[in-house]
Each structure stands twice: as structure tokens, then as C-alpha cells.
Amino acid sequence: MTQPFRIAIAGLGTVGTGVIKILEKHAAEIALRAGRPVEIIAVSARDKSKDRGVDLSGLDWVDDCAELAARDDIDAIVEMIGGSEGKAADLVRRSLAAGKHVVTANKALLAHHGYGLALLAEEKNISLAYEAAVAGGIPIIKTLREGFAANEIRSVYGILNGTCNYILTEMRETGRDFSDVLKEAQEKGYAEADPSFDVDGIDAGHKLALLSALAFGTHPDFENLKITGISHLTATDIHFAGELGYRIKLLGIARRHDAGIMRTLEPCLVPKESQLGSVEGVFNAVFIEGDFVGKSLSVGRGAGEGPTASAVVADLIDIARGLRIPAFGRPAKDMAAPTWLDAGKTQSRYYLRLEVLDEPGVIAQVSAILRDYKISIESMIQHGRDPGQPVSVVLTLHEVSSGAMQDACRAIGALDIMREKPCLMRIESL
Ligand code: NAP
Ligand code: HSE
């Protein structure tokens, strides 16, 4: 057999230790598939004394991971630290500059700096691989970049954060508290180091930035993506959505329109019985629509040790085999600086929950504003009667431009009768 493919792993948390377990358990099969053994030479993390449940004896422990980039006994760096700046970013830059392949699961880093890093990898003729960065165990990068390379991509959209989907599912099925379920997602290794990245939609936003770059040949341009998370949603919204025949899903959507590409990351209502509506728990689901292939849906576990490490090892096997594919599926220098279509100009149906005082004239005030913005009511729910007390009123609204709906919502939110900020969500039929 030829020379081993020599790697160093920086970051030995959920994903890093998962990679060690797979490389150990499937060493022989991986060597056959890669054409040579994949051998771990060195590892690095912060705390050498921590028990990580994997055998690190025989591996070189390095306190400062930056040193790994300069070693000539290592072919590829596996960056499993995380974060768009700091140690991880420094290690990836140094490694690429030193001509070492990089495999990472770090969507934050790539969403912010992916274009520059792809240019650097290209200049050095090496691989920058990141299958694990989007949708965990679903091979969505490969699908979009290689499997659908013959197509003009029309749209890519779906459920991109396992933690949020797990929280929304558990809250609905068990009636448990948001914070209680989030804690459990953290214990299961689904959440980011800072879980506000999950629940505020930032992590899913990073992933949508990468998918749109792959789909449309644009810079990832995370900075210009408008993001709304799920932390403001309540059990009441989950309940009303169910009553109306919908599920709430945090969706990332990037779609080519005649006038440009629209991107949005926000919680939406989708029909219960739809394909996305039935994707539950930690599962992610991504639709890709190409001009020749039509629509295709990929579903799988979007977070956690096994699925994520599986994607990392698949990248390692590809590189060890000698496969070299540009990070974003085309020469980095040919990626375009994007012009995004204002999401406010797109049309959608809407769900609007209002916490209002239960008194005469309330609905008249709300409907007057909707009338002024030419927004037509499709249905309305109010349960119970509690004169003078706050009550939930839920409206569904016919198709309207997102901009008009946002303006109307702001005007309704400013009424004296309102007891909370209105909760507005798109209803997507997709
Ligand atoms: P994690 O469990 O928090 O592990 C992070 C590891 O990085 C720890 O071993 C930590 O060391 C090490 N580390 C932190 N700062 C360091 C530094 N300055 N120098 C050296 N090592 C340092 O994180 P994770 O869940 O494995 O995530 C790793 C990456 O995978 C992130 O980019 C994340 O976004 C991505 N990802 C995670 C998942 C998932 O389901 N967890 C899924 C897809 C992608 P100590 O252990 O010594 O503290
Ligand atoms: N925290 C992320 C999630 C990990 O929950 O989806 C996978 O990228």
C-alpha cells in the first residue's frame, strides 16, 4: 500500500472525538476506499488532562495548534475548534498558506471568510473541504457542487439547524419549555458552543450563505443576509400553528428570480403534511431545484457526533484519494459579488399573532390598518372571552408583499391595545 495520508486534528470536542472513533473503527475499510491508510499523527485542544473517551496514546499532543501548520509530517489539518475568528481562523489560514489540505466543519469561518480562503486554497492547489459544515450528515455540499453540476440551480431551501428543529419538535410534542429543551440539545452535542448562534438563526444563516454561494456562484456574503431566529416564539404560536394545520420550521431559502436572487432565514409555517412539515427532531432537510434535474430532497441528521464526524471523514477519504474540487465548485476568482433581491419585494401569505386587550373595537382598529395596506384577511381565531384582559388573536393573511406586511405589522404593534410585540411569520407552501 502507498504512503499513509497523515492528518492532525485540532479540537477534540463532540466532532473531533467522533472523527477519531470513526477512523479507528473503520480503519481497514477507509484505507481501501481512500487507496491508503488515513493516519492521525497529532492532536490539539485546550485541556490535555480532559478525559475525552478516546485513546490518545501514541498521538503527538500539541498545546498550540498553530504549530501544526508548519509541520512537514502532516498532509491535512482537520479543524474542529469552531469560530469565525481567533485560533480556528488562524490555523486554517496558516495551514492553507503552508500548502496543507484543510477539512473543517466550521460554517461560521467559511460564511465570513470562505471566499478569501477558497482563493488561498486555489493558489496553493490544495483542498478546502467542509461537507460537515452544512446539514451534518447529509452530503449536501457534494450533491450541490458535484451531483447537480450540470444544472442551473433555481432554488435551495430547507431546515438547516438541528437544534432549532429539535426544540420546536419537542416543545410541540411534549409541551416542554424552550430553555429545558435547549439544555437537552446542548447535552446531546447538537448546539454550538454559544447556543444563541442556534436559536437566533445565525448558525442556519451561515449554512444558507454557503449553500447560496455553491448554488449561484456568489460570495457567501453572510453580512447581507437578514436573519430571524426562533427565541421569540412561544408555546402559543406552536399551538396555533398546529390548529391551523401547520408546523413551524426555521427555514433558509435562496431562490433565483428574474430580477435577482432572494435569500431569507426565518421561522415559517409549512403545511403539517408537507415533506418539510414532517421533518422532525434533529433532522435537517434540504430541497435543491435545478433546471434539468427538477426538485430533489435530502433528509438526514443535521447535528451530533456521529453524523458530523461521518461527513468529516468522507472529506478526508476524498482528499486522500486525490480528488481536488474547488471549494465552491468553480474557480474562486470567478465567484461573483452578489446583488440580492430585496426580500421585502417578494409575496407571501402570513400568520400574525396579536396579544390584545379583549374589548370592543380592537379588531376594527387592526383591520383598518390591514385595509390601508391592502392586506386581506384569510382567517381569524380568538378563543375564550376575558373582558379587559389580554387575549391571543391569530390572523392568517392572503398573499401580500413582505414589505407591506412588515409595515402594517409595525403600525399594528404601535396601537395602544397591544400587550406584546406582534408575532409575524411567513406561511410557505413550497
Ligand atoms: P466542541 O464540542 O465545543 O469542541 C471544541 C473543541 O475545540 C474542544 O475540544 C476545545 O478544547 C477545542 N478548542 C477550543 N478553543 C481552542 C483553542 N483556542 N485551541 C485549541 N483547541 C481549542 O465543538 P464541536 O461541537 O465539536 O464543534 C466543532 C466544530 O464543528 C464547530 O465549528 C461547529 O460549528 C462544527 N459543527 C458542529 C456540529 C455538532 O453537531 N456539534 C455539527 C456540524 C458542525 P477543550 O476540549 O480542551 O476545551
Ligand atoms: N448547532 C448546529 C445545529 C450543529 O444544531 O444544526 C450542526 O451544524
Short mmCIF file of C-alpha atoms and ligand atoms in Angstrom, two decimals:
data_model
loop_
_atom_site.label_atom_id
_atom_site.label_comp_id
_atom_site.label_asym_id
_atom_site.label_seq_id
_atom_site.Cartn_x
_atom_site.Cartn_y
_atom_site.Cartn_z
CA MET A 1 0.00 0.00 0.00
CA THR A 2 1.19 3.57 -0.69
CA GLN A 3 2.18 6.25 1.84
CA PRO A 4 -0.41 6.95 4.56
CA PHE A 5 -2.43 10.14 4.42
CA ARG A 6 -1.21 11.94 7.55
CA ILE A 7 -3.56 14.21 9.45
CA ALA A 8 -3.67 16.35 12.59
CA ILE A 9 -6.91 17.09 14.44
CA ALA A 10 -7.28 20.43 16.22
CA GLY A 11 -10.30 20.46 18.53
CA LEU A 12 -11.33 17.31 20.39
CA GLY A 13 -14.90 18.06 21.40
CA THR A 14 -18.08 16.46 20.04
CA VAL A 15 -16.95 16.31 16.40
CA GLY A 16 -13.17 15.93 16.82
CA THR A 17 -13.51 12.86 19.06
CA GLY A 18 -16.17 11.46 16.71
CA VAL A 19 -13.64 11.63 13.86
CA ILE A 20 -11.08 9.69 15.93
CA LYS A 21 -13.69 6.99 16.70
CA ILE A 22 -14.62 6.51 13.03
CA LEU A 23 -11.00 6.46 11.81
CA GLU A 24 -10.23 3.81 14.43
CA LYS A 25 -13.32 1.65 13.95
CA HIS A 26 -13.28 1.65 10.14
CA ALA A 27 -9.52 1.95 9.57
CA ALA A 28 -9.26 -1.00 7.19
CA GLU A 29 -12.28 -0.12 5.04
CA ILE A 30 -11.26 3.55 4.94
CA ALA A 31 -7.77 2.57 3.74
CA LEU A 32 -9.33 0.56 0.91
CA ARG A 33 -11.68 3.35 -0.10
CA ALA A 34 -9.00 6.06 0.13
CA GLY A 35 -6.34 3.92 -1.52
CA ARG A 36 -4.09 4.39 1.52
CA PRO A 37 -4.42 4.45 5.30
CA VAL A 38 -5.58 7.65 6.97
CA GLU A 39 -3.30 8.10 9.96
CA ILE A 40 -3.67 10.57 12.81
CA ILE A 41 -0.24 12.00 13.68
CA ALA A 42 -1.06 14.80 16.11
CA VAL A 43 -3.94 16.29 18.07
CA SER A 44 -4.55 19.57 19.85
CA ALA A 45 -7.14 21.06 22.22
CA ARG A 46 -7.06 23.34 25.24
CA ASP A 47 -7.02 20.88 28.12
CA LYS A 48 -4.63 17.96 27.86
CA SER A 49 -5.88 16.37 31.08
CA LYS A 50 -9.54 16.04 29.98
CA ASP A 51 -10.91 12.51 29.58
CA ARG A 52 -12.43 12.50 26.08
CA GLY A 53 -13.45 8.85 25.92
CA VAL A 54 -10.94 8.14 23.12
CA ASP A 55 -7.42 6.73 23.26
CA LEU A 56 -4.92 9.49 22.51
CA SER A 57 -1.84 7.46 23.46
CA GLY A 58 0.61 7.24 20.59
CA LEU A 59 -0.61 10.57 19.18
CA ASP A 60 1.51 13.67 19.44
CA TRP A 61 -0.24 16.24 21.71
CA VAL A 62 0.38 19.84 20.66
CA ASP A 63 -0.61 22.66 23.04
CA ASP A 64 -0.64 25.41 20.44
CA CYS A 65 -2.49 24.18 17.36
CA ALA A 66 -0.87 26.90 15.21
CA GLU A 67 2.31 24.80 15.28
CA LEU A 68 0.58 22.06 13.29
CA ALA A 69 0.51 24.20 10.15
CA ALA A 70 4.31 24.29 9.98
CA ARG A 71 4.98 20.56 10.38
CA ASP A 72 6.18 18.64 7.37
CA ASP A 73 4.97 15.26 8.67
CA ILE A 74 1.30 16.28 8.22
CA ASP A 75 -0.66 16.37 4.92
CA ALA A 76 -4.01 17.71 6.15
CA ILE A 77 -5.34 19.69 9.09
CA VAL A 78 -8.76 18.79 10.49
CA GLU A 79 -10.01 21.99 12.14
CA MET A 80 -12.70 21.12 14.72
CA ILE A 81 -12.39 24.13 17.05
CA GLY A 82 -15.02 26.48 15.63
CA GLY A 83 -15.49 30.24 15.44
CA SER A 84 -15.12 32.72 12.60
CA GLU A 85 -12.07 34.40 14.13
CA GLY A 86 -9.29 33.53 16.59
CA LYS A 87 -7.46 30.21 16.81
CA ALA A 88 -9.51 28.31 14.25
CA ALA A 89 -9.27 31.05 11.62
CA ASP A 90 -5.56 31.48 12.25
CA LEU A 91 -4.91 27.74 11.98
CA VAL A 92 -6.87 27.39 8.72
CA ARG A 93 -5.11 30.36 7.11
CA ARG A 94 -1.66 29.20 8.18
CA SER A 95 -2.34 25.64 7.04
CA LEU A 96 -3.57 26.66 3.58
CA ALA A 97 -0.67 29.09 3.20
CA ALA A 98 1.70 26.24 4.10
CA GLY A 99 0.13 24.07 1.38
CA LYS A 100 -1.77 21.72 3.69
CA HIS A 101 -5.25 20.47 2.87
CA VAL A 102 -7.90 21.61 5.34
CA VAL A 103 -11.04 19.79 6.39
CA THR A 104 -13.36 21.80 8.61
CA ALA A 105 -16.91 21.78 9.97
CA ASN A 106 -16.69 25.49 10.71
CA LYS A 107 -19.54 27.20 8.88
CA ALA A 108 -19.00 30.45 10.80
CA LEU A 109 -15.47 30.76 9.43
CA LEU A 110 -16.48 29.93 5.86
CA ALA A 111 -19.58 32.13 5.84
CA HIS A 112 -17.44 35.12 6.83
CA HIS A 113 -14.14 34.32 5.09
CA GLY A 114 -14.92 31.49 2.64
CA TYR A 115 -14.14 33.49 -0.50
CA GLY A 116 -10.66 34.55 0.66
CA LEU A 117 -9.89 31.05 1.97
CA ALA A 118 -11.05 29.45 -1.30
CA LEU A 119 -8.72 31.82 -3.23
CA LEU A 120 -5.84 30.79 -0.99
CA ALA A 121 -6.56 27.06 -1.40
CA GLU A 122 -6.73 27.53 -5.15
CA GLU A 123 -3.45 29.40 -5.28
CA LYS A 124 -1.80 26.51 -3.42
CA ASN A 125 -3.64 23.84 -5.45
CA ILE A 126 -4.97 22.10 -2.34
CA SER A 127 -8.37 21.18 -0.93
CA LEU A 128 -10.53 23.19 1.42
CA ALA A 129 -13.30 20.72 2.32
CA TYR A 130 -16.31 21.43 4.52
CA GLU A 131 -19.04 18.81 3.98
CA ALA A 132 -19.72 18.73 7.74
CA ALA A 133 -20.37 22.46 7.87
CA VAL A 134 -23.88 22.23 6.38
CA ALA A 135 -26.67 19.87 7.41
CA GLY A 136 -24.47 17.49 9.44
CA GLY A 137 -24.55 14.02 7.93
CA ILE A 138 -26.39 14.93 4.70
CA PRO A 139 -23.85 15.12 1.84
CA ILE A 140 -25.39 18.35 0.62
CA ILE A 141 -22.16 20.09 -0.42
CA LYS A 142 -21.24 17.17 -2.68
CA THR A 143 -24.79 16.98 -4.02
CA LEU A 144 -24.93 20.65 -4.95
CA ARG A 145 -21.33 21.04 -6.11
CA GLU A 146 -20.83 17.72 -7.92
CA GLY A 147 -24.09 15.80 -8.31
CA PHE A 148 -26.03 18.77 -9.71
CA ALA A 149 -23.09 20.43 -11.51
CA ALA A 150 -24.91 20.14 -14.85
CA ASN A 151 -27.78 22.36 -13.76
CA GLU A 152 -28.60 26.00 -13.33
CA ILE A 153 -29.80 25.98 -9.74
CA ARG A 154 -33.18 27.69 -9.31
CA SER A 155 -33.52 27.37 -5.56
CA VAL A 156 -32.08 25.79 -2.46
CA TYR A 157 -34.01 25.82 0.78
CA GLY A 158 -34.83 23.86 3.87
CA ILE A 159 -34.30 23.14 7.54
CA LEU A 160 -30.66 23.84 8.32
CA ASN A 161 -30.36 23.79 12.10
CA GLY A 162 -30.83 20.59 14.10
CA THR A 163 -31.00 22.30 17.49
CA CYS A 164 -33.88 24.58 16.44
CA ASN A 165 -35.81 21.77 14.77
CA TYR A 166 -35.30 19.62 17.87
CA ILE A 167 -36.55 22.43 20.14
CA LEU A 168 -39.63 23.16 18.00
CA THR A 169 -40.48 19.44 17.77
CA GLU A 170 -40.04 18.72 21.48
CA MET A 171 -41.98 21.82 22.53
CA ARG A 172 -44.89 20.78 20.31
CA GLU A 173 -44.88 17.08 21.16
CA THR A 174 -44.22 17.27 24.90
CA GLY A 175 -45.20 20.81 25.89
CA ARG A 176 -41.75 21.26 27.44
CA ASP A 177 -40.12 24.64 28.00
CA PHE A 178 -37.86 26.26 25.42
CA SER A 179 -34.90 26.52 27.83
CA ASP A 180 -35.34 22.95 29.09
CA VAL A 181 -35.24 21.51 25.55
CA LEU A 182 -32.31 23.74 24.57
CA LYS A 183 -30.36 22.37 27.55
CA GLU A 184 -31.05 18.84 26.36
CA ALA A 185 -29.90 19.71 22.81
CA GLN A 186 -26.66 21.01 24.31
CA GLU A 187 -26.19 17.78 26.29
CA LYS A 188 -26.69 15.76 23.12
CA GLY A 189 -23.90 17.74 21.41
CA TYR A 190 -26.21 19.40 18.85
CA ALA A 191 -25.78 23.03 19.86
CA GLU A 192 -23.00 25.46 19.03
CA ALA A 193 -20.51 26.49 21.75
CA ASP A 194 -22.67 29.62 22.08
CA PRO A 195 -26.24 28.29 21.65
CA SER A 196 -27.56 31.74 20.82
CA PHE A 197 -25.99 31.07 17.40
CA ASP A 198 -28.56 28.29 17.00
CA VAL A 199 -31.69 29.89 18.43
CA ASP A 200 -31.03 33.33 16.92
CA GLY A 201 -30.71 31.77 13.46
CA ILE A 202 -27.04 32.72 12.98
CA ASP A 203 -25.83 29.14 12.50
CA ALA A 204 -28.52 28.39 9.92
CA GLY A 205 -27.67 31.75 8.31
CA HIS A 206 -24.03 30.68 7.99
CA LYS A 207 -25.18 27.50 6.26
CA LEU A 208 -27.55 29.34 3.90
CA ALA A 209 -24.69 31.69 2.96
CA LEU A 210 -22.59 28.65 1.97
CA LEU A 211 -25.42 26.95 0.08
CA SER A 212 -26.24 30.11 -1.86
CA ALA A 213 -22.55 30.55 -2.76
CA LEU A 214 -22.46 27.00 -4.11
CA ALA A 215 -25.81 27.25 -5.87
CA PHE A 216 -25.39 30.64 -7.52
CA GLY A 217 -21.62 31.14 -7.74
CA THR A 218 -21.71 34.16 -5.44
CA HIS A 219 -19.54 35.15 -2.49
CA PRO A 220 -21.12 33.71 0.69
CA ASP A 221 -21.84 37.28 1.84
CA PHE A 222 -23.27 36.35 5.25
CA GLU A 223 -23.19 40.01 6.29
CA ASN A 224 -26.05 40.91 3.93
CA LEU A 225 -28.38 38.10 4.95
CA LYS A 226 -31.43 39.12 7.01
CA ILE A 227 -31.94 36.65 9.84
CA THR A 228 -34.73 35.97 12.32
CA GLY A 229 -34.36 33.19 14.89
CA ILE A 230 -36.83 31.22 17.00
CA SER A 231 -36.20 32.57 20.50
CA HIS A 232 -39.25 34.88 20.39
CA LEU A 233 -41.63 32.01 19.52
CA THR A 234 -43.90 30.73 22.28
CA ALA A 235 -45.85 27.56 23.00
CA THR A 236 -48.91 29.61 21.96
CA ASP A 237 -47.52 30.04 18.42
CA ILE A 238 -46.69 26.34 18.18
CA HIS A 239 -50.23 25.52 19.34
CA PHE A 240 -51.98 27.94 16.93
CA ALA A 241 -49.82 26.80 14.00
CA GLY A 242 -50.95 23.22 14.73
CA GLU A 243 -54.59 24.26 14.97
CA LEU A 244 -54.32 25.90 11.55
CA GLY A 245 -52.76 22.74 10.04
CA TYR A 246 -49.15 23.90 10.02
CA ARG A 247 -45.78 23.24 11.68
CA ILE A 248 -43.28 25.98 12.49
CA LYS A 249 -39.87 25.40 10.88
CA LEU A 250 -36.82 27.64 10.80
CA LEU A 251 -36.24 27.84 7.06
CA GLY A 252 -33.34 29.07 4.98
CA ILE A 253 -34.48 29.97 1.47
CA ALA A 254 -32.39 31.13 -1.52
CA ARG A 255 -34.24 31.45 -4.78
CA ARG A 256 -33.39 32.77 -8.23
CA HIS A 257 -35.98 35.28 -9.54
CA ASP A 258 -35.86 37.16 -12.86
CA ALA A 259 -34.70 40.30 -11.05
CA GLY A 260 -32.06 38.62 -8.86
CA ILE A 261 -31.58 36.15 -6.01
CA MET A 262 -33.69 36.34 -2.89
CA ARG A 263 -32.39 34.96 0.41
CA THR A 264 -34.14 34.81 3.75
CA LEU A 265 -33.65 32.95 7.03
CA GLU A 266 -36.70 32.97 9.29
CA PRO A 267 -39.24 30.77 11.07
CA CYS A 268 -42.11 29.92 8.72
CA LEU A 269 -45.34 27.94 8.82
CA VAL A 270 -45.35 24.95 6.47
CA PRO A 271 -48.27 22.55 5.97
CA LYS A 272 -48.19 19.69 8.52
CA GLU A 273 -48.47 17.08 5.80
CA SER A 274 -45.80 18.57 3.53
CA GLN A 275 -42.36 16.99 3.17
CA LEU A 276 -40.72 19.72 5.25
CA GLY A 277 -43.58 19.68 7.75
CA SER A 278 -42.86 16.08 8.60
CA VAL A 279 -39.11 16.55 9.21
CA GLU A 280 -38.81 16.40 12.99
CA GLY A 281 -36.25 16.43 15.79
CA VAL A 282 -32.57 16.88 14.96
CA PHE A 283 -33.21 16.06 11.29
CA ASN A 284 -32.40 18.59 8.57
CA ALA A 285 -33.90 18.63 5.09
CA VAL A 286 -32.68 20.47 2.01
CA PHE A 287 -34.52 20.92 -1.28
CA ILE A 288 -32.50 21.72 -4.39
CA GLU A 289 -34.21 22.66 -7.63
CA GLY A 290 -32.19 22.54 -10.85
CA ASP A 291 -33.36 23.39 -14.38
CA PHE A 292 -32.75 19.87 -15.74
CA VAL A 293 -32.89 17.68 -12.64
CA GLY A 294 -36.05 19.26 -11.19
CA LYS A 295 -36.61 19.16 -7.42
CA SER A 296 -34.80 16.84 -5.07
CA LEU A 297 -34.96 16.50 -1.30
CA SER A 298 -32.20 15.28 1.03
CA VAL A 299 -33.05 14.43 4.65
CA GLY A 300 -30.79 13.31 7.47
CA ARG A 301 -29.44 14.08 10.93
CA GLY A 302 -28.22 17.66 10.97
CA ALA A 303 -26.11 17.67 14.12
CA GLY A 304 -24.39 15.49 16.69
CA GLU A 305 -21.20 13.49 16.90
CA GLY A 306 -21.82 10.59 14.50
CA PRO A 307 -23.42 12.39 11.51
CA THR A 308 -21.00 15.31 11.62
CA ALA A 309 -17.86 13.18 12.03
CA SER A 310 -19.11 10.94 9.21
CA ALA A 311 -19.07 13.95 6.87
CA VAL A 312 -15.58 14.99 8.02
CA VAL A 313 -14.17 11.51 7.35
CA ALA A 314 -15.81 11.42 3.91
CA ASP A 315 -13.92 14.61 3.04
CA LEU A 316 -10.67 13.06 4.29
CA ILE A 317 -11.21 9.99 2.11
CA ASP A 318 -11.85 12.17 -0.96
CA ILE A 319 -8.66 14.15 -0.41
CA ALA A 320 -6.59 11.03 0.35
CA ARG A 321 -7.87 9.57 -2.96
CA GLY A 322 -6.53 12.61 -4.77
CA LEU A 323 -9.87 14.26 -5.56
CA ARG A 324 -9.40 18.04 -5.96
CA ILE A 325 -12.57 20.08 -6.41
CA PRO A 326 -12.75 23.87 -5.99
CA ALA A 327 -14.27 24.73 -2.62
CA PHE A 328 -17.30 26.42 -4.19
CA GLY A 329 -17.44 24.27 -7.33
CA ARG A 330 -15.85 26.87 -9.64
CA PRO A 331 -12.62 28.87 -9.65
CA ALA A 332 -12.79 31.14 -6.62
CA LYS A 333 -11.73 34.15 -8.72
CA ASP A 334 -14.88 33.62 -10.82
CA MET A 335 -17.26 33.82 -7.86
CA ALA A 336 -19.45 36.90 -8.26
CA ALA A 337 -20.05 39.69 -5.77
CA PRO A 338 -23.82 39.22 -5.39
CA THR A 339 -26.72 41.58 -5.87
CA TRP A 340 -29.52 40.30 -3.69
CA LEU A 341 -33.17 40.87 -4.38
CA ASP A 342 -34.88 42.74 -1.57
CA ALA A 343 -36.89 40.06 0.29
CA GLY A 344 -39.44 42.83 1.03
CA LYS A 345 -40.50 42.71 -2.61
CA THR A 346 -41.44 39.03 -2.58
CA GLN A 347 -45.03 37.89 -1.99
CA SER A 348 -46.19 35.55 0.75
CA ARG A 349 -49.11 34.56 2.91
CA TYR A 350 -48.70 35.38 6.60
CA TYR A 351 -49.54 34.28 10.16
CA LEU A 352 -49.98 37.15 12.63
CA ARG A 353 -50.49 36.65 16.37
CA LEU A 354 -51.58 39.64 18.39
CA GLU A 355 -51.83 39.86 22.18
CA VAL A 356 -54.58 42.46 22.57
CA LEU A 357 -57.00 43.68 25.18
CA ASP A 358 -60.33 41.91 24.92
CA GLU A 359 -62.54 44.98 24.42
CA PRO A 360 -64.87 46.47 21.79
CA GLY A 361 -63.26 47.99 18.68
CA VAL A 362 -59.97 46.09 18.84
CA ILE A 363 -60.47 44.09 15.66
CA ALA A 364 -61.82 47.21 13.92
CA GLN A 365 -58.53 49.04 14.63
CA VAL A 366 -56.44 46.10 13.41
CA SER A 367 -58.50 45.53 10.29
CA ALA A 368 -58.43 49.26 9.44
CA ILE A 369 -54.63 49.09 9.27
CA LEU A 370 -54.75 45.92 7.19
CA ARG A 371 -57.26 47.62 4.85
CA ASP A 372 -54.96 50.67 4.50
CA TYR A 373 -52.13 48.38 3.40
CA LYS A 374 -54.50 46.44 1.11
CA ILE A 375 -53.99 43.24 3.08
CA SER A 376 -56.83 40.76 3.01
CA ILE A 377 -57.68 38.51 5.99
CA GLU A 378 -57.98 34.80 5.24
CA SER A 379 -58.97 33.55 8.71
CA MET A 380 -59.12 34.68 12.33
CA ILE A 381 -59.04 32.77 15.64
CA GLN A 382 -59.77 34.01 19.15
CA HIS A 383 -60.51 31.51 21.91
CA GLY A 384 -62.43 32.40 25.03
CA ARG A 385 -63.51 35.73 26.36
CA ASP A 386 -61.84 37.74 29.10
CA PRO A 387 -63.16 41.34 29.01
CA GLY A 388 -60.46 43.93 29.67
CA GLN A 389 -57.72 41.24 29.81
CA PRO A 390 -55.15 40.31 27.13
CA VAL A 391 -56.21 37.62 24.69
CA SER A 392 -54.48 36.00 21.68
CA VAL A 393 -55.93 36.83 18.28
CA VAL A 394 -54.41 34.95 15.36
CA LEU A 395 -54.94 36.05 11.78
CA THR A 396 -53.86 34.41 8.57
CA LEU A 397 -53.47 36.79 5.64
CA HIS A 398 -53.70 36.34 1.89
CA GLU A 399 -50.66 36.91 -0.35
CA VAL A 400 -49.08 40.29 0.19
CA SER A 401 -45.65 41.81 -0.38
CA SER A 402 -43.36 41.21 2.54
CA GLY A 403 -42.57 44.94 2.74
CA ALA A 404 -46.27 45.94 3.07
CA MET A 405 -46.83 43.22 5.67
CA GLN A 406 -43.86 44.37 7.77
CA ASP A 407 -45.07 47.99 7.63
CA ALA A 408 -48.62 47.00 8.61
CA CYS A 409 -47.27 44.88 11.45
CA ARG A 410 -45.26 47.82 12.77
CA ALA A 411 -48.37 50.04 12.65
CA ILE A 412 -50.46 47.41 14.48
CA GLY A 413 -47.69 46.97 17.05
CA ALA A 414 -47.88 50.68 17.86
CA LEU A 415 -51.62 50.55 18.80
CA ASP A 416 -52.47 51.14 22.49
CA ILE A 417 -54.47 47.92 22.62
CA MET A 418 -51.36 45.78 22.01
CA ARG A 419 -49.90 44.00 25.04
CA GLU A 420 -46.89 42.39 23.30
CA LYS A 421 -44.91 42.79 20.11
CA PRO A 422 -46.90 41.06 17.31
CA CYS A 423 -45.56 37.73 16.12
CA LEU A 424 -45.42 37.61 12.30
CA MET A 425 -44.39 34.57 10.25
CA ARG A 426 -44.50 33.69 6.56
CA ILE A 427 -46.73 30.82 5.52
CA GLU A 428 -44.72 28.90 2.92
CA SER A 429 -46.39 26.35 0.67
CA LEU A 430 -43.05 25.48 -1.01
P1 NAP B 1 -16.94 21.47 20.98
O1 NAP B 1 -17.52 20.19 21.45
O2 NAP B 1 -17.17 22.71 21.77
O3 NAP B 1 -15.36 21.25 20.82
C1 NAP B 1 -14.49 22.29 20.53
C2 NAP B 1 -13.07 21.78 20.73
O4 NAP B 1 -12.17 22.84 20.38
C3 NAP B 1 -12.74 21.39 22.19
O5 NAP B 1 -12.03 20.19 22.18
C4 NAP B 1 -11.86 22.52 22.69
O6 NAP B 1 -10.84 22.10 23.60
C5 NAP B 1 -11.19 22.95 21.40
N1 NAP B 1 -10.73 24.33 21.46
C6 NAP B 1 -11.45 25.42 21.78
N2 NAP B 1 -10.65 26.51 21.73
C7 NAP B 1 -9.42 26.08 21.39
C8 NAP B 1 -8.18 26.71 21.22
N3 NAP B 1 -8.04 28.01 21.37
N4 NAP B 1 -7.09 25.93 20.86
C9 NAP B 1 -7.23 24.59 20.69
N5 NAP B 1 -8.41 23.93 20.86
C10 NAP B 1 -9.47 24.69 21.22
O7 NAP B 1 -17.40 21.81 19.49
P2 NAP B 1 -18.00 20.80 18.41
O8 NAP B 1 -19.46 20.67 18.62
O9 NAP B 1 -17.15 19.61 18.30
O10 NAP B 1 -17.85 21.71 17.09
C11 NAP B 1 -16.63 21.84 16.40
C12 NAP B 1 -16.90 22.47 15.05
O11 NAP B 1 -17.81 21.67 14.32
C13 NAP B 1 -17.52 23.87 15.10
O12 NAP B 1 -17.05 24.62 14.02
C14 NAP B 1 -19.01 23.59 14.92
O13 NAP B 1 -19.71 24.69 14.38
C15 NAP B 1 -18.93 22.47 13.93
N6 NAP B 1 -20.09 21.59 13.86
C16 NAP B 1 -20.58 21.00 14.98
C17 NAP B 1 -21.66 20.13 14.89
C18 NAP B 1 -22.25 19.47 16.08
O14 NAP B 1 -23.29 18.82 15.92
N7 NAP B 1 -21.66 19.57 17.26
C19 NAP B 1 -22.23 19.88 13.64
C20 NAP B 1 -21.70 20.48 12.49
C21 NAP B 1 -20.63 21.33 12.62
P3 NAP B 1 -11.13 21.51 25.07
O15 NAP B 1 -11.93 20.25 24.81
O16 NAP B 1 -9.80 21.22 25.63
O17 NAP B 1 -11.91 22.56 25.77
N1 HSE B 2 -25.57 23.52 16.03
C1 HSE B 2 -25.76 23.02 14.73
C2 HSE B 2 -27.19 22.52 14.59
C3 HSE B 2 -24.80 21.89 14.50
O1 HSE B 2 -27.88 22.36 15.61
O2 HSE B 2 -27.64 22.29 13.48
C4 HSE B 2 -24.83 21.37 13.10
O3 HSE B 2 -24.26 22.30 12.22
#
